Amino acid sequence: MQVDLKGQTAVVFGAGRGIGEAIVTQLARAGAKVYVADLIEKNCAHVVDNLAKEGLNGVAVGCDVGKFEQVDGVMERAERETGRLDIVVNNAGIVTLGSFLETTQEEISKLINVNLMGTSNGLQAAVKRMQKYNHGKIVSTASFAGRHAMKEGFAYYGMTKAAIIYLTQAAAYAGADYNINVNSVCPGIIRTPMWEKILDSYVAAGQDRETSWKESLKHFIPLERGDQKPEDIAYAVLFLCSEYADHITGQALNIDGGASMD
Ligand SMILES: NC(=O)c1ccc[n+]([C@@H]2O[C@H](COP(=O)([O-])OP(=O)(O)OC[C@H]3O[C@@H](n4cnc5c(N)ncnc54)[C@H](O)[C@@H]3O)[C@@H](O)[C@H]2O)c1
């Protein structure tokens, strides 16, 4: 299977590091010009520098996904500069480990603003803009934590990810009349800066970082194939953005070593 995205324009939000950076790299290697958008602008520049080392095309853009105008503005710029918008990936996210009773009002607001409103903003802006092309692929990053509530915590994080799975279906209905595919991916646990933050809280509770990581893997992931990498998610996103996924829409694809089987 060879994915060819030559001549296509892609926008990836939450693209400055971790899973987002891996998604950018795969889309660019397949030939797309990628707008690399993130709250931390210097990270976008770093990702674009890495693309340039491979002779690939990227544009760094600062963007807070919680603000619709900024999200729409990145897509508007991509269209203005390239004359098209083929792919949008809503990957920005933040995490809070807390349980239902522990999570503070401030944490709940932040999670809703970034994870839920950020994705909603990306979905609405993308479907509206792609209608005129009668073509488009949109993928959002949910999580296995969005499949069902967990005793271990992630209460409001999981709620935002469950909402992304739901919104994926709603946006897929809206996009279907215009030949726009809308899907989401549900990663398992991947040791990006986000998971290092979770491990920080285990360390703060007196546990050893590496032991906590190994125990988390054992606890959550049935498939004993070692650590999942950001690339594992990026390959699935690349597939969903390709012609091979033309008949797939409204789906949430688990890429989690069996953590969730629904
Ligand atoms: N790492 C995992 O185990 C895991 C598991 C399931 C789902 N996910 C999801 O995958 C996505 C990527 O996570 P990651 O692990 O690479 O984490 P990460 O923290 O390394 O990357 C998240 C990126 O989102 C950006 N971001 C945060 N708030 C933003 C905002 N308001 N506007 C724009 N950008 C913003 C950050 O700056 C960062 O670059 C997230 O949506 C996360 O919830 C991760």
mmCIF file of C-alpha atoms and ligand atoms in Angstrom:
data_model
loop_
_atom_site.group_PDB
_atom_site.id
_atom_site.type_symbol
_atom_site.label_atom_id
_atom_site.label_comp_id
_atom_site.label_asym_id
_atom_site.label_seq_id
_atom_site.Cartn_x
_atom_site.Cartn_y
_atom_site.Cartn_z
ATOM 1 C CA MET A 1 0.000 0.000 0.000
ATOM 2 C CA GLN A 2 1.608 3.223 -1.174
ATOM 3 C CA VAL A 3 -0.099 6.432 -0.021
ATOM 4 C CA ASP A 4 0.369 9.322 -2.435
ATOM 5 C CA LEU A 5 -0.659 12.760 -1.129
ATOM 6 C CA LYS A 6 1.397 14.771 -3.624
ATOM 7 C CA GLY A 7 -0.135 18.199 -4.292
ATOM 8 C CA GLN A 8 -2.422 17.975 -1.250
ATOM 9 C CA THR A 9 -2.638 20.470 1.609
ATOM 10 C CA ALA A 10 -2.884 19.250 5.197
ATOM 11 C CA VAL A 11 -3.362 21.107 8.493
ATOM 12 C CA VAL A 12 -2.403 19.343 11.737
ATOM 13 C CA PHE A 13 -3.316 20.885 15.108
ATOM 14 C CA GLY A 14 -1.331 19.913 18.220
ATOM 15 C CA ALA A 15 1.542 19.203 15.845
ATOM 16 C CA GLY A 16 4.531 20.509 17.812
ATOM 17 C CA ARG A 17 5.633 17.242 19.413
ATOM 18 C CA GLY A 18 4.593 13.695 20.319
ATOM 19 C CA ILE A 19 1.878 12.027 18.258
ATOM 20 C CA GLY A 20 1.186 15.242 16.291
ATOM 21 C CA GLU A 21 4.795 15.485 15.116
ATOM 22 C CA ALA A 22 4.705 11.844 13.953
ATOM 23 C CA ILE A 23 1.464 12.520 12.020
ATOM 24 C CA VAL A 24 3.007 15.578 10.336
ATOM 25 C CA THR A 25 6.052 13.553 9.311
ATOM 26 C CA GLN A 26 4.000 10.738 7.751
ATOM 27 C CA LEU A 27 1.705 13.141 5.835
ATOM 28 C CA ALA A 28 4.701 15.118 4.565
ATOM 29 C CA ARG A 29 6.612 11.969 3.550
ATOM 30 C CA ALA A 30 3.532 10.951 1.536
ATOM 31 C CA GLY A 31 3.855 14.254 -0.351
ATOM 32 C CA ALA A 32 1.448 16.669 1.385
ATOM 33 C CA LYS A 33 2.349 20.254 2.218
ATOM 34 C CA VAL A 34 1.660 20.370 5.970
ATOM 35 C CA TYR A 35 0.667 23.369 8.098
ATOM 36 C CA VAL A 36 2.127 22.561 11.516
ATOM 37 C CA ALA A 37 -0.094 24.282 14.119
ATOM 38 C CA ASP A 38 0.429 24.284 17.885
ATOM 39 C CA LEU A 39 0.081 26.502 20.942
ATOM 40 C CA ILE A 40 3.861 26.363 21.388
ATOM 41 C CA GLU A 41 5.098 28.058 18.225
ATOM 42 C CA LYS A 42 8.794 27.297 18.716
ATOM 43 C CA ASN A 43 7.967 23.577 18.650
ATOM 44 C CA CYS A 44 6.239 24.060 15.268
ATOM 45 C CA ALA A 45 9.394 25.703 13.900
ATOM 46 C CA HIS A 46 11.456 22.763 15.189
ATOM 47 C CA VAL A 47 9.142 20.251 13.457
ATOM 48 C CA VAL A 48 9.340 22.239 10.191
ATOM 49 C CA ASP A 49 13.165 22.326 10.454
ATOM 50 C CA ASN A 50 13.169 18.531 10.791
ATOM 51 C CA LEU A 51 10.948 18.221 7.707
ATOM 52 C CA ALA A 52 13.299 20.508 5.761
ATOM 53 C CA LYS A 53 16.237 18.196 6.622
ATOM 54 C CA GLU A 54 14.358 15.485 4.681
ATOM 55 C CA GLY A 55 13.554 17.932 1.857
ATOM 56 C CA LEU A 56 9.886 18.028 2.934
ATOM 57 C CA ASN A 57 7.450 20.898 2.954
ATOM 58 C CA GLY A 58 5.956 22.395 6.136
ATOM 59 C CA VAL A 59 4.723 25.738 7.483
ATOM 60 C CA ALA A 60 4.848 26.582 11.221
ATOM 61 C CA VAL A 61 1.821 28.386 12.666
ATOM 62 C CA GLY A 62 1.021 29.334 16.270
ATOM 63 C CA CYS A 63 -2.595 28.527 17.179
ATOM 64 C CA ASP A 64 -4.750 28.040 20.265
ATOM 65 C CA VAL A 65 -7.330 25.426 19.268
ATOM 66 C CA GLY A 66 -9.692 26.701 21.971
ATOM 67 C CA LYS A 67 -10.300 29.796 19.821
ATOM 68 C CA PHE A 68 -12.419 29.184 16.720
ATOM 69 C CA GLU A 69 -11.052 32.263 14.873
ATOM 70 C CA GLN A 70 -7.481 31.000 15.233
ATOM 71 C CA VAL A 71 -8.340 27.478 14.084
ATOM 72 C CA ASP A 72 -10.322 28.759 11.124
ATOM 73 C CA GLY A 73 -7.535 31.290 10.447
ATOM 74 C CA VAL A 74 -4.930 28.534 9.985
ATOM 75 C CA MET A 75 -7.196 26.771 7.466
ATOM 76 C CA GLU A 76 -7.922 30.062 5.699
ATOM 77 C CA ARG A 77 -4.186 30.705 5.366
ATOM 78 C CA ALA A 78 -3.532 27.197 4.068
ATOM 79 C CA GLU A 79 -6.255 27.654 1.427
ATOM 80 C CA ARG A 80 -5.053 31.147 0.489
ATOM 81 C CA GLU A 81 -1.441 29.995 0.044
ATOM 82 C CA THR A 82 -2.082 26.674 -1.709
ATOM 83 C CA GLY A 83 -5.570 27.029 -3.216
ATOM 84 C CA ARG A 84 -6.898 23.918 -1.458
ATOM 85 C CA LEU A 85 -7.568 22.102 1.813
ATOM 86 C CA ASP A 86 -7.521 18.312 1.646
ATOM 87 C CA ILE A 87 -6.702 17.050 5.140
ATOM 88 C CA VAL A 88 -7.298 18.338 8.676
ATOM 89 C CA VAL A 89 -6.094 16.501 11.792
ATOM 90 C CA ASN A 90 -7.386 17.624 15.216
ATOM 91 C CA ASN A 91 -4.757 16.201 17.539
ATOM 92 C CA ALA A 92 -4.236 18.893 20.223
ATOM 93 C CA GLY A 93 -4.965 17.679 23.718
ATOM 94 C CA ILE A 94 -4.193 18.000 27.416
ATOM 95 C CA VAL A 95 -4.637 15.469 30.218
ATOM 96 C CA THR A 96 -5.643 15.410 33.866
ATOM 97 C CA LEU A 97 -5.353 12.123 35.721
ATOM 98 C CA GLY A 98 -7.907 13.001 38.441
ATOM 99 C CA SER A 99 -10.969 11.015 39.405
ATOM 100 C CA PHE A 100 -14.566 12.277 39.154
ATOM 101 C CA LEU A 101 -14.563 13.814 42.665
ATOM 102 C CA GLU A 102 -10.931 15.053 42.663
ATOM 103 C CA THR A 103 -10.938 17.019 39.409
ATOM 104 C CA THR A 104 -11.212 20.771 40.022
ATOM 105 C CA GLN A 105 -13.581 23.161 38.230
ATOM 106 C CA GLU A 106 -10.571 24.858 36.629
ATOM 107 C CA GLU A 107 -9.215 21.545 35.302
ATOM 108 C CA ILE A 108 -12.641 20.588 33.924
ATOM 109 C CA SER A 109 -12.927 23.939 32.075
ATOM 110 C CA LYS A 110 -9.444 23.564 30.583
ATOM 111 C CA LEU A 111 -10.105 19.999 29.428
ATOM 112 C CA ILE A 112 -13.377 21.018 27.805
ATOM 113 C CA ASN A 113 -11.818 24.085 26.197
ATOM 114 C CA VAL A 114 -8.815 22.335 24.621
ATOM 115 C CA ASN A 115 -9.916 18.733 24.017
ATOM 116 C CA LEU A 116 -13.586 19.205 23.263
ATOM 117 C CA MET A 117 -13.958 22.767 21.972
ATOM 118 C CA GLY A 118 -10.579 22.541 20.210
ATOM 119 C CA THR A 119 -11.739 19.479 18.282
ATOM 120 C CA SER A 120 -15.220 20.901 17.719
ATOM 121 C CA ASN A 121 -13.636 24.074 16.296
ATOM 122 C CA GLY A 122 -11.436 22.032 13.957
ATOM 123 C CA LEU A 123 -14.320 19.832 12.819
ATOM 124 C CA GLN A 124 -16.750 22.704 12.140
ATOM 125 C CA ALA A 125 -14.216 24.897 10.362
ATOM 126 C CA ALA A 126 -12.917 21.987 8.260
ATOM 127 C CA VAL A 127 -16.321 20.645 7.171
ATOM 128 C CA LYS A 128 -17.500 24.177 6.286
ATOM 129 C CA ARG A 129 -14.363 24.937 4.270
ATOM 130 C CA MET A 130 -14.142 21.542 2.525
ATOM 131 C CA GLN A 131 -17.755 21.613 1.273
ATOM 132 C CA LYS A 132 -16.840 23.696 -1.770
ATOM 133 C CA TYR A 133 -14.225 21.149 -2.891
ATOM 134 C CA ASN A 134 -16.651 18.224 -2.519
ATOM 135 C CA HIS A 135 -13.687 16.325 -1.083
ATOM 136 C CA GLY A 136 -11.744 16.060 2.182
ATOM 137 C CA LYS A 137 -10.406 13.861 4.971
ATOM 138 C CA ILE A 138 -10.642 14.807 8.651
ATOM 139 C CA VAL A 139 -9.215 12.804 11.566
ATOM 140 C CA SER A 140 -9.384 13.664 15.279
ATOM 141 C CA THR A 141 -7.437 12.084 18.124
ATOM 142 C CA ALA A 142 -9.698 10.594 20.785
ATOM 143 C CA SER A 143 -8.444 7.901 23.231
ATOM 144 C CA PHE A 144 -9.193 4.461 24.596
ATOM 145 C CA ALA A 145 -10.062 6.448 27.745
ATOM 146 C CA GLY A 146 -13.079 7.776 25.818
ATOM 147 C CA ARG A 147 -14.542 4.288 25.360
ATOM 148 C CA HIS A 148 -15.651 3.772 28.951
ATOM 149 C CA ALA A 149 -15.060 5.314 32.399
ATOM 150 C CA MET A 150 -12.148 3.900 34.405
ATOM 151 C CA LYS A 151 -11.656 3.292 38.089
ATOM 152 C CA GLU A 152 -8.092 4.628 37.775
ATOM 153 C CA GLY A 153 -9.132 8.226 37.001
ATOM 154 C CA PHE A 154 -9.100 10.176 33.711
ATOM 155 C CA ALA A 155 -12.761 11.039 34.491
ATOM 156 C CA TYR A 156 -13.067 14.360 32.665
ATOM 157 C CA TYR A 157 -10.288 13.641 30.168
ATOM 158 C CA GLY A 158 -12.223 10.501 29.200
ATOM 159 C CA MET A 159 -15.452 12.512 28.995
ATOM 160 C CA THR A 160 -13.886 14.896 26.466
ATOM 161 C CA LYS A 161 -12.570 11.959 24.412
ATOM 162 C CA ALA A 162 -15.984 10.215 24.480
ATOM 163 C CA ALA A 163 -17.443 13.476 23.180
ATOM 164 C CA ILE A 164 -14.883 13.489 20.329
ATOM 165 C CA ILE A 165 -16.033 9.990 19.289
ATOM 166 C CA TYR A 166 -19.640 11.259 19.285
ATOM 167 C CA LEU A 167 -18.792 14.487 17.420
ATOM 168 C CA THR A 168 -16.874 12.438 14.835
ATOM 169 C CA GLN A 169 -20.167 10.718 13.963
ATOM 170 C CA ALA A 170 -22.143 13.990 13.911
ATOM 171 C CA ALA A 171 -19.524 15.650 11.672
ATOM 172 C CA ALA A 172 -19.399 12.542 9.448
ATOM 173 C CA TYR A 173 -23.135 12.924 8.767
ATOM 174 C CA ALA A 174 -22.581 16.618 7.942
ATOM 175 C CA GLY A 175 -19.628 15.812 5.675
ATOM 176 C CA ALA A 176 -21.194 12.839 3.896
ATOM 177 C CA ASP A 177 -23.203 15.003 1.451
ATOM 178 C CA TYR A 178 -19.955 16.658 0.363
ATOM 179 C CA ASN A 179 -17.726 13.587 0.025
ATOM 180 C CA ILE A 180 -15.855 14.470 3.224
ATOM 181 C CA ASN A 181 -14.696 11.561 5.431
ATOM 182 C CA VAL A 182 -14.570 12.205 9.184
ATOM 183 C CA ASN A 183 -12.982 9.660 11.530
ATOM 184 C CA SER A 184 -11.123 9.498 14.814
ATOM 185 C CA VAL A 185 -8.318 7.397 16.267
ATOM 186 C CA CYS A 186 -8.140 6.048 19.820
ATOM 187 C CA PRO A 187 -4.525 5.556 20.992
ATOM 188 C CA GLY A 188 -3.622 3.415 23.981
ATOM 189 C CA ILE A 189 -0.738 4.641 26.127
ATOM 190 C CA ILE A 190 2.283 6.180 24.448
ATOM 191 C CA ARG A 191 5.247 7.692 26.235
ATOM 192 C CA THR A 192 5.055 11.245 24.893
ATOM 193 C CA PRO A 193 5.452 14.402 27.042
ATOM 194 C CA MET A 194 1.751 13.891 27.944
ATOM 195 C CA TRP A 195 2.468 10.530 29.574
ATOM 196 C CA GLU A 196 5.608 11.903 31.241
ATOM 197 C CA LYS A 197 3.233 14.373 32.950
ATOM 198 C CA ILE A 198 1.092 11.477 34.185
ATOM 199 C CA LEU A 199 4.229 9.689 35.431
ATOM 200 C CA ASP A 200 5.185 12.913 37.281
ATOM 201 C CA SER A 201 2.120 12.441 39.458
ATOM 202 C CA TYR A 202 3.116 8.832 40.247
ATOM 203 C CA VAL A 203 6.615 10.069 41.140
ATOM 204 C CA ALA A 204 5.086 12.805 43.334
ATOM 205 C CA ALA A 205 3.191 10.017 45.137
ATOM 206 C CA GLY A 206 6.536 8.340 45.899
ATOM 207 C CA GLN A 207 6.585 5.729 43.110
ATOM 208 C CA ASP A 208 9.477 4.972 40.782
ATOM 209 C CA ARG A 209 8.984 6.430 37.257
ATOM 210 C CA GLU A 210 10.161 3.439 35.202
ATOM 211 C CA THR A 211 8.350 0.897 37.381
ATOM 212 C CA SER A 212 5.160 2.988 37.155
ATOM 213 C CA TRP A 213 5.429 3.033 33.354
ATOM 214 C CA LYS A 214 5.947 -0.738 33.120
ATOM 215 C CA GLU A 215 3.035 -1.354 35.511
ATOM 216 C CA SER A 216 0.767 1.018 33.548
ATOM 217 C CA LEU A 217 1.570 -0.847 30.326
ATOM 218 C CA LYS A 218 0.862 -4.191 31.988
ATOM 219 C CA HIS A 219 -2.322 -2.899 33.589
ATOM 220 C CA PHE A 220 -3.892 -1.257 30.524
ATOM 221 C CA ILE A 221 -2.504 -3.076 27.443
ATOM 222 C CA PRO A 222 -3.214 -6.775 26.814
ATOM 223 C CA LEU A 223 -0.947 -7.121 23.776
ATOM 224 C CA GLU A 224 2.583 -7.671 25.082
ATOM 225 C CA ARG A 225 4.439 -6.234 22.144
ATOM 226 C CA GLY A 226 6.329 -3.544 24.063
ATOM 227 C CA ASP A 227 5.814 0.212 23.920
ATOM 228 C CA GLN A 228 3.499 1.732 21.321
ATOM 229 C CA LYS A 229 5.150 4.574 19.433
ATOM 230 C CA PRO A 230 3.673 7.845 18.093
ATOM 231 C CA GLU A 231 4.305 6.392 14.603
ATOM 232 C CA ASP A 232 1.755 3.628 15.279
ATOM 233 C CA ILE A 233 -0.937 6.302 15.482
ATOM 234 C CA ALA A 234 0.520 8.275 12.564
ATOM 235 C CA TYR A 235 0.305 5.249 10.215
ATOM 236 C CA ALA A 236 -3.406 4.844 11.035
ATOM 237 C CA VAL A 237 -4.015 8.565 10.451
ATOM 238 C CA LEU A 238 -2.129 8.364 7.145
ATOM 239 C CA PHE A 239 -4.363 5.458 6.091
ATOM 240 C CA LEU A 240 -7.542 7.336 7.077
ATOM 241 C CA CYS A 241 -6.347 10.355 5.057
ATOM 242 C CA SER A 242 -5.661 8.233 1.985
ATOM 243 C CA GLU A 243 -7.792 6.999 -0.911
ATOM 244 C CA TYR A 244 -7.684 3.545 0.698
ATOM 245 C CA ALA A 245 -10.113 4.870 3.329
ATOM 246 C CA ASP A 246 -12.558 6.485 0.876
ATOM 247 C CA HIS A 247 -15.431 4.337 2.165
ATOM 248 C CA ILE A 248 -14.676 4.738 5.875
ATOM 249 C CA THR A 249 -16.464 7.499 7.788
ATOM 250 C CA GLY A 250 -17.868 8.127 11.269
ATOM 251 C CA GLN A 251 -15.505 5.542 12.789
ATOM 252 C CA ALA A 252 -13.274 5.580 15.866
ATOM 253 C CA LEU A 253 -10.298 3.279 15.264
ATOM 254 C CA ASN A 254 -8.669 1.721 18.331
ATOM 255 C CA ILE A 255 -4.866 1.567 18.090
ATOM 256 C CA ASP A 256 -4.208 0.493 21.635
ATOM 257 C CA GLY A 257 -2.878 -3.048 21.859
ATOM 258 C CA GLY A 258 -6.329 -4.285 22.819
ATOM 259 C CA ALA A 259 -6.904 -1.877 25.740
ATOM 260 C CA SER A 260 -10.398 -1.386 24.386
ATOM 261 C CA MET A 261 -12.112 -3.920 22.169
ATOM 262 C CA ASP A 262 -15.366 -2.067 21.492
HETATM 263 N N1 LIG B 1 0.156 9.762 24.767
HETATM 264 C C1 LIG B 1 -0.872 8.950 24.955
HETATM 265 O O1 LIG B 1 -0.729 7.901 25.606
HETATM 266 C C2 LIG B 1 -2.230 9.278 24.400
HETATM 267 C C3 LIG B 1 -3.226 8.299 24.524
HETATM 268 C C4 LIG B 1 -4.489 8.555 24.013
HETATM 269 C C5 LIG B 1 -4.732 9.756 23.369
HETATM 270 N N2 LIG B 1 -3.749 10.698 23.282
HETATM 271 C C6 LIG B 1 -4.086 11.956 22.609
HETATM 272 O O2 LIG B 1 -3.180 12.173 21.557
HETATM 273 C C7 LIG B 1 -3.043 13.572 21.305
HETATM 274 C C8 LIG B 1 -1.574 13.940 21.289
HETATM 275 O O3 LIG B 1 -1.044 13.638 22.568
HETATM 276 P P1 LIG B 1 0.509 13.447 22.888
HETATM 277 O O4 LIG B 1 0.599 12.229 23.723
HETATM 278 O O5 LIG B 1 1.340 13.581 21.658
HETATM 279 O O6 LIG B 1 0.704 14.676 23.881
HETATM 280 P P2 LIG B 1 1.698 15.936 23.871
HETATM 281 O O7 LIG B 1 1.418 16.657 25.127
HETATM 282 O O8 LIG B 1 3.076 15.477 23.612
HETATM 283 O O9 LIG B 1 1.193 16.754 22.594
HETATM 284 C C9 LIG B 1 0.018 17.508 22.620
HETATM 285 C C10 LIG B 1 0.242 18.748 21.774
HETATM 286 O O10 LIG B 1 -0.958 19.544 21.824
HETATM 287 C C11 LIG B 1 -0.568 20.895 21.981
HETATM 288 N N3 LIG B 1 -1.630 21.703 22.592
HETATM 289 C C12 LIG B 1 -2.076 21.661 23.867
HETATM 290 N N4 LIG B 1 -3.015 22.614 24.054
HETATM 291 C C13 LIG B 1 -3.160 23.246 22.856
HETATM 292 C C14 LIG B 1 -3.970 24.324 22.412
HETATM 293 N N5 LIG B 1 -4.831 24.969 23.247
HETATM 294 N N6 LIG B 1 -3.869 24.729 21.128
HETATM 295 C C15 LIG B 1 -2.993 24.120 20.281
HETATM 296 N N7 LIG B 1 -2.190 23.107 20.655
HETATM 297 C C16 LIG B 1 -2.268 22.683 21.933
HETATM 298 C C17 LIG B 1 0.660 20.817 22.890
HETATM 299 O O11 LIG B 1 1.421 22.024 22.838
HETATM 300 C C18 LIG B 1 1.380 19.615 22.315
HETATM 301 O O12 LIG B 1 2.254 19.967 21.279
HETATM 302 C C19 LIG B 1 -3.845 14.262 22.414
HETATM 303 O O13 LIG B 1 -5.113 14.627 21.919
HETATM 304 C C20 LIG B 1 -3.977 13.187 23.472
HETATM 305 O O14 LIG B 1 -5.098 13.377 24.303
HETATM 306 C C21 LIG B 1 -2.512 10.472 23.768
#
